[in-house]
Amino acid sequence: AQSVTQLGSHVSVSEGALVLLRCNYSSSVPPYLFWYVQYPNQGLQLLLKYTSAATLVKGINGFEAEFKKSETSFHLTKPSAHMSDAAEYFCAVNLNTGNQFYFGTGTSLTVIP
Amino acid sequence: DSGVTQTPKHLITATGQRVTLRCSPRSGDLSVYWYQQSLDQGLQFLIQYYNGEERAKGNILERFSAQQFPDLHSELNLSSLELGDSALYFCASSVARGELFFGEGSRLTVL
């Protein structure tokens, strides 16, 4: 069963526009949720994480995500895109079943000048 | 710097050969994970170890094997290599229900 779904494998936004990357999860237990960013030829870097505290989570580089239990979503947003935001973004969930992580298929963000 | 160290960073070898990728997790992290990332398959979970014991298996081929040693470093062995094994191999470590910390990856090219 797919635990994490990222809608849109490719997203393009203009510089200065809102960034919205979608992530939905499936879980019967309270999940821990994560967003990672991968720049070309680099490893994955944690952007932010939700661990059952505040539902609105702020991360690095101006990104934030909101945990919505009713919608089983954890969408990533940034008010104003910058050229340096162009990268691959991965949503992940930890269901605490043996500390296993499940990753989405990734969303490639392109920022148009 | 994530604190996870992977060697080698780049590796070029021929089909049929065997290679070993090494990973040193962050100090104190007992869990080690291996992932394969290729253009056509995306990020694929291979295997997880916890304190020396195999914890979970993903899409790991029988030609591949891994182990975690008492000092917690891990090795991923890839044998009878095929062209399709060319990929980035990532190691990551974590504490219980914490985030994953990824290494910079080992880029394997099979010619």
CSV table of C-alpha atoms in Angstrom, one decimal:
chain,number,residue,atom,x,y,z
A,1,ALA,CA,0.0,0.0,0.0
A,2,GLN,CA,1.3,3.4,-1.0
A,3,SER,CA,1.9,5.4,2.2
A,4,VAL,CA,2.8,8.7,0.6
A,5,THR,CA,1.6,10.3,-2.6
A,6,GLN,CA,3.0,13.4,-4.2
A,7,LEU,CA,0.8,14.9,-6.8
A,8,GLY,CA,2.6,16.3,-9.7
A,9,SER,CA,6.0,15.0,-10.6
A,10,HIS,CA,6.9,18.3,-12.2
A,11,VAL,CA,5.9,21.8,-11.0
A,12,SER,CA,6.9,25.1,-12.7
A,13,VAL,CA,6.5,28.4,-11.1
A,14,SER,CA,7.7,31.9,-11.9
A,15,GLU,CA,10.2,33.6,-9.7
A,16,GLY,CA,8.4,35.4,-6.9
A,17,ALA,CA,5.3,33.3,-7.2
A,18,LEU,CA,3.8,30.9,-4.6
A,19,VAL,CA,5.2,27.5,-4.4
A,20,LEU,CA,2.8,24.7,-3.5
A,21,LEU,CA,4.0,21.1,-3.5
A,22,ARG,CA,1.4,18.5,-2.6
A,23,CYS,CA,1.8,15.5,-0.4
A,24,ASN,CA,-0.9,13.1,0.9
A,25,TYR,CA,-0.3,10.2,3.3
A,26,SER,CA,-2.1,7.1,4.5
A,27,SER,CA,-1.7,6.0,8.1
A,28,SER,CA,-3.7,4.4,10.8
A,29,VAL,CA,-1.4,5.8,13.5
A,30,PRO,CA,-0.2,9.3,14.1
A,31,PRO,CA,2.5,9.8,11.5
A,32,TYR,CA,5.7,11.7,11.6
A,33,LEU,CA,6.0,13.6,8.3
A,34,PHE,CA,9.0,15.1,6.5
A,35,TRP,CA,10.0,17.1,3.5
A,36,TYR,CA,13.4,16.7,2.0
A,37,VAL,CA,15.1,18.7,-0.8
A,38,GLN,CA,17.7,17.3,-3.2
A,39,TYR,CA,19.8,19.6,-5.3
A,40,PRO,CA,21.6,18.2,-8.3
A,41,ASN,CA,24.3,15.7,-7.5
A,42,GLN,CA,23.7,16.0,-3.8
A,43,GLY,CA,22.1,14.0,-1.0
A,44,LEU,CA,18.7,14.7,0.5
A,45,GLN,CA,18.5,17.5,3.0
A,46,LEU,CA,15.8,17.9,5.6
A,47,LEU,CA,13.6,20.9,5.0
A,48,LEU,CA,11.1,20.4,7.8
A,49,LYS,CA,9.4,17.8,9.9
A,50,TYR,CA,6.1,17.3,11.7
A,51,THR,CA,6.2,15.3,14.9
A,52,SER,CA,2.8,15.8,16.4
A,53,ALA,CA,3.4,19.2,17.9
A,54,ALA,CA,2.3,22.4,16.1
A,55,THR,CA,0.4,21.6,12.8
A,56,LEU,CA,2.1,24.4,11.0
A,57,VAL,CA,5.7,23.7,10.6
A,58,LYS,CA,8.3,26.1,9.5
A,59,GLY,CA,11.5,24.9,7.9
A,60,ILE,CA,14.6,26.2,6.3
A,61,ASN,CA,14.8,28.6,3.3
A,62,GLY,CA,11.4,30.1,3.9
A,63,PHE,CA,9.4,26.8,3.4
A,64,GLU,CA,6.6,25.7,5.6
A,65,ALA,CA,4.1,22.9,5.7
A,66,GLU,CA,0.7,22.3,7.4
A,67,PHE,CA,-0.4,19.0,8.7
A,68,LYS,CA,-4.1,18.5,8.1
A,69,LYS,CA,-5.4,15.3,9.6
A,70,SER,CA,-8.8,15.6,8.1
A,71,GLU,CA,-7.3,15.8,4.6
A,72,THR,CA,-4.4,13.5,5.3
A,73,SER,CA,-2.2,16.1,3.7
A,74,PHE,CA,1.1,17.7,4.4
A,75,HIS,CA,1.6,20.2,1.6
A,76,LEU,CA,4.7,22.3,1.3
A,77,THR,CA,4.5,26.0,0.5
A,78,LYS,CA,6.7,29.0,0.1
A,79,PRO,CA,5.2,32.5,-0.5
A,80,SER,CA,7.8,33.6,-3.1
A,81,ALA,CA,9.9,31.3,-5.2
A,82,HIS,CA,13.6,32.0,-5.7
A,83,MET,CA,15.7,30.6,-8.5
A,84,SER,CA,17.7,28.7,-5.9
A,85,ASP,CA,14.6,26.7,-5.0
A,86,ALA,CA,14.9,24.7,-8.2
A,87,ALA,CA,15.4,21.1,-7.0
A,88,GLU,CA,13.7,17.8,-6.3
A,89,TYR,CA,11.4,17.6,-3.3
A,90,PHE,CA,10.5,14.5,-1.5
A,91,CYS,CA,7.8,13.9,1.1
A,92,ALA,CA,8.3,11.1,3.6
A,93,VAL,CA,6.4,9.5,6.4
A,94,ASN,CA,7.5,7.5,9.4
A,95,LEU,CA,4.8,5.3,10.8
A,96,ASN,CA,6.9,4.0,13.7
A,97,THR,CA,6.6,0.5,12.4
A,98,GLY,CA,10.2,-0.5,13.0
A,99,ASN,CA,11.2,3.1,12.3
A,100,GLN,CA,10.6,2.6,8.6
A,101,PHE,CA,10.3,5.6,6.3
A,102,TYR,CA,8.2,5.8,3.1
A,103,PHE,CA,9.1,8.3,0.5
A,104,GLY,CA,7.0,9.8,-2.2
A,105,THR,CA,8.1,9.7,-5.8
A,106,GLY,CA,9.4,13.2,-5.7
A,107,THR,CA,8.4,16.5,-7.3
A,108,SER,CA,10.8,18.4,-9.5
A,109,LEU,CA,10.4,22.1,-9.1
A,110,THR,CA,11.4,24.5,-11.9
A,111,VAL,CA,11.6,28.2,-11.2
A,112,ILE,CA,11.2,30.4,-14.3
A,113,PRO,CA,12.9,33.8,-14.3
B,1,ASP,CA,27.3,18.3,6.7
B,2,SER,CA,24.9,15.6,7.7
B,3,GLY,CA,27.4,13.6,9.7
B,4,VAL,CA,26.9,10.5,7.5
B,5,THR,CA,29.9,9.6,5.5
B,6,GLN,CA,29.9,7.5,2.3
B,7,THR,CA,32.8,6.2,0.3
B,8,PRO,CA,33.7,6.1,-2.5
B,9,LYS,CA,31.9,9.1,-4.0
B,10,HIS,CA,32.4,7.9,-7.5
B,11,LEU,CA,33.0,4.4,-8.8
B,12,ILE,CA,33.3,3.2,-12.4
B,13,THR,CA,33.4,-0.5,-13.0
B,14,ALA,CA,32.6,-3.2,-15.6
B,15,THR,CA,29.6,-5.5,-16.0
B,16,GLY,CA,30.0,-8.7,-14.0
B,17,GLN,CA,32.2,-7.1,-11.3
B,18,ARG,CA,31.6,-6.7,-7.6
B,19,VAL,CA,31.9,-3.5,-5.6
B,20,THR,CA,31.5,-2.5,-1.9
B,21,LEU,CA,30.0,0.7,-0.8
B,22,ARG,CA,30.7,1.9,2.7
B,23,CYS,CA,28.7,4.1,5.1
B,24,SER,CA,29.5,5.6,8.5
B,25,PRO,CA,26.4,6.8,10.3
B,26,ARG,CA,26.1,9.8,12.5
B,27,SER,CA,27.5,9.3,15.9
B,28,GLY,CA,24.9,7.6,18.1
B,29,ASP,CA,22.6,6.6,15.3
B,30,LEU,CA,21.8,2.9,15.5
B,31,SER,CA,19.7,2.7,12.3
B,32,VAL,CA,21.2,2.6,8.8
B,33,TYR,CA,19.3,2.6,5.6
B,34,TRP,CA,20.4,2.1,2.0
B,35,TYR,CA,18.6,3.7,-1.0
B,36,GLN,CA,19.1,3.4,-4.7
B,37,GLN,CA,18.3,6.4,-6.9
B,38,SER,CA,18.2,6.1,-10.6
B,39,LEU,CA,16.5,8.3,-13.3
B,40,ASP,CA,13.9,5.7,-14.2
B,41,GLN,CA,13.2,4.2,-10.8
B,42,GLY,CA,13.4,7.2,-8.5
B,43,LEU,CA,14.4,6.7,-4.8
B,44,GLN,CA,14.1,3.1,-3.9
B,45,PHE,CA,14.5,1.7,-0.4
B,46,LEU,CA,16.9,-1.2,-0.4
B,47,ILE,CA,17.5,-2.3,3.2
B,48,GLN,CA,17.5,-1.2,6.8
B,49,TYR,CA,19.7,-2.2,9.7
B,50,TYR,CA,19.3,-1.5,13.4
B,51,ASN,CA,22.2,-2.1,15.7
B,52,GLY,CA,23.7,-4.8,13.6
B,53,GLU,CA,20.5,-6.6,12.8
B,54,GLU,CA,18.5,-6.5,9.5
B,55,ARG,CA,15.3,-4.7,10.2
B,56,ALA,CA,13.5,-4.3,6.9
B,57,LYS,CA,14.1,-5.2,3.3
B,58,GLY,CA,12.8,-3.3,0.3
B,59,ASN,CA,13.5,-3.7,-3.4
B,60,ILE,CA,16.9,-5.2,-2.9
B,61,LEU,CA,18.1,-7.7,-5.6
B,62,GLU,CA,19.5,-11.0,-4.6
B,63,ARG,CA,22.9,-10.0,-6.2
B,64,PHE,CA,23.0,-7.2,-3.5
B,65,SER,CA,23.8,-7.8,0.1
B,66,ALA,CA,24.5,-5.6,3.1
B,67,GLN,CA,25.6,-5.8,6.7
B,68,GLN,CA,26.1,-3.5,9.7
B,69,PHE,CA,29.2,-4.1,11.8
B,70,PRO,CA,29.6,-3.8,15.6
B,71,ASP,CA,31.0,-0.3,15.2
B,72,LEU,CA,27.7,0.5,13.4
B,73,HIS,CA,29.2,1.3,10.0
B,74,SER,CA,27.6,-0.5,7.1
B,75,GLU,CA,28.6,-1.9,3.8
B,76,LEU,CA,26.5,-2.6,0.7
B,77,ASN,CA,27.9,-5.3,-1.6
B,78,LEU,CA,26.8,-5.3,-5.2
B,79,SER,CA,27.8,-8.3,-7.3
B,80,SER,CA,27.5,-9.5,-10.9
B,81,LEU,CA,26.9,-5.9,-11.8
B,82,GLU,CA,24.7,-5.0,-14.8
B,83,LEU,CA,24.4,-1.8,-16.7
B,84,GLY,CA,21.1,-1.2,-15.0
B,85,ASP,CA,22.8,-1.1,-11.6
B,86,SER,CA,24.3,2.3,-12.5
B,87,ALA,CA,22.8,4.7,-10.0
B,88,LEU,CA,23.3,6.8,-7.0
B,89,TYR,CA,23.4,4.8,-3.8
B,90,PHE,CA,22.6,6.7,-0.6
B,91,CYS,CA,23.1,5.7,3.0
B,92,ALA,CA,21.1,7.4,5.7
B,93,SER,CA,21.0,7.1,9.5
B,94,SER,CA,18.5,8.0,12.2
B,95,VAL,CA,17.5,7.6,15.8
B,96,ALA,CA,14.1,6.2,16.6
B,97,ARG,CA,11.3,8.3,15.0
B,98,GLY,CA,13.8,11.0,14.2
B,99,GLU,CA,14.5,12.2,10.7
B,100,LEU,CA,16.8,10.5,8.3
B,101,PHE,CA,20.2,12.0,7.7
B,102,PHE,CA,21.6,11.3,4.3
B,103,GLY,CA,25.1,10.9,3.1
B,104,GLU,CA,26.2,12.5,-0.2
B,105,GLY,CA,25.9,9.3,-2.0
B,106,SER,CA,28.1,7.0,-4.0
B,107,ARG,CA,27.7,7.3,-7.8
B,108,LEU,CA,28.2,3.9,-9.4
B,109,THR,CA,28.7,3.7,-13.2
B,110,VAL,CA,28.7,0.2,-14.7
B,111,LEU,CA,30.2,0.1,-18.2
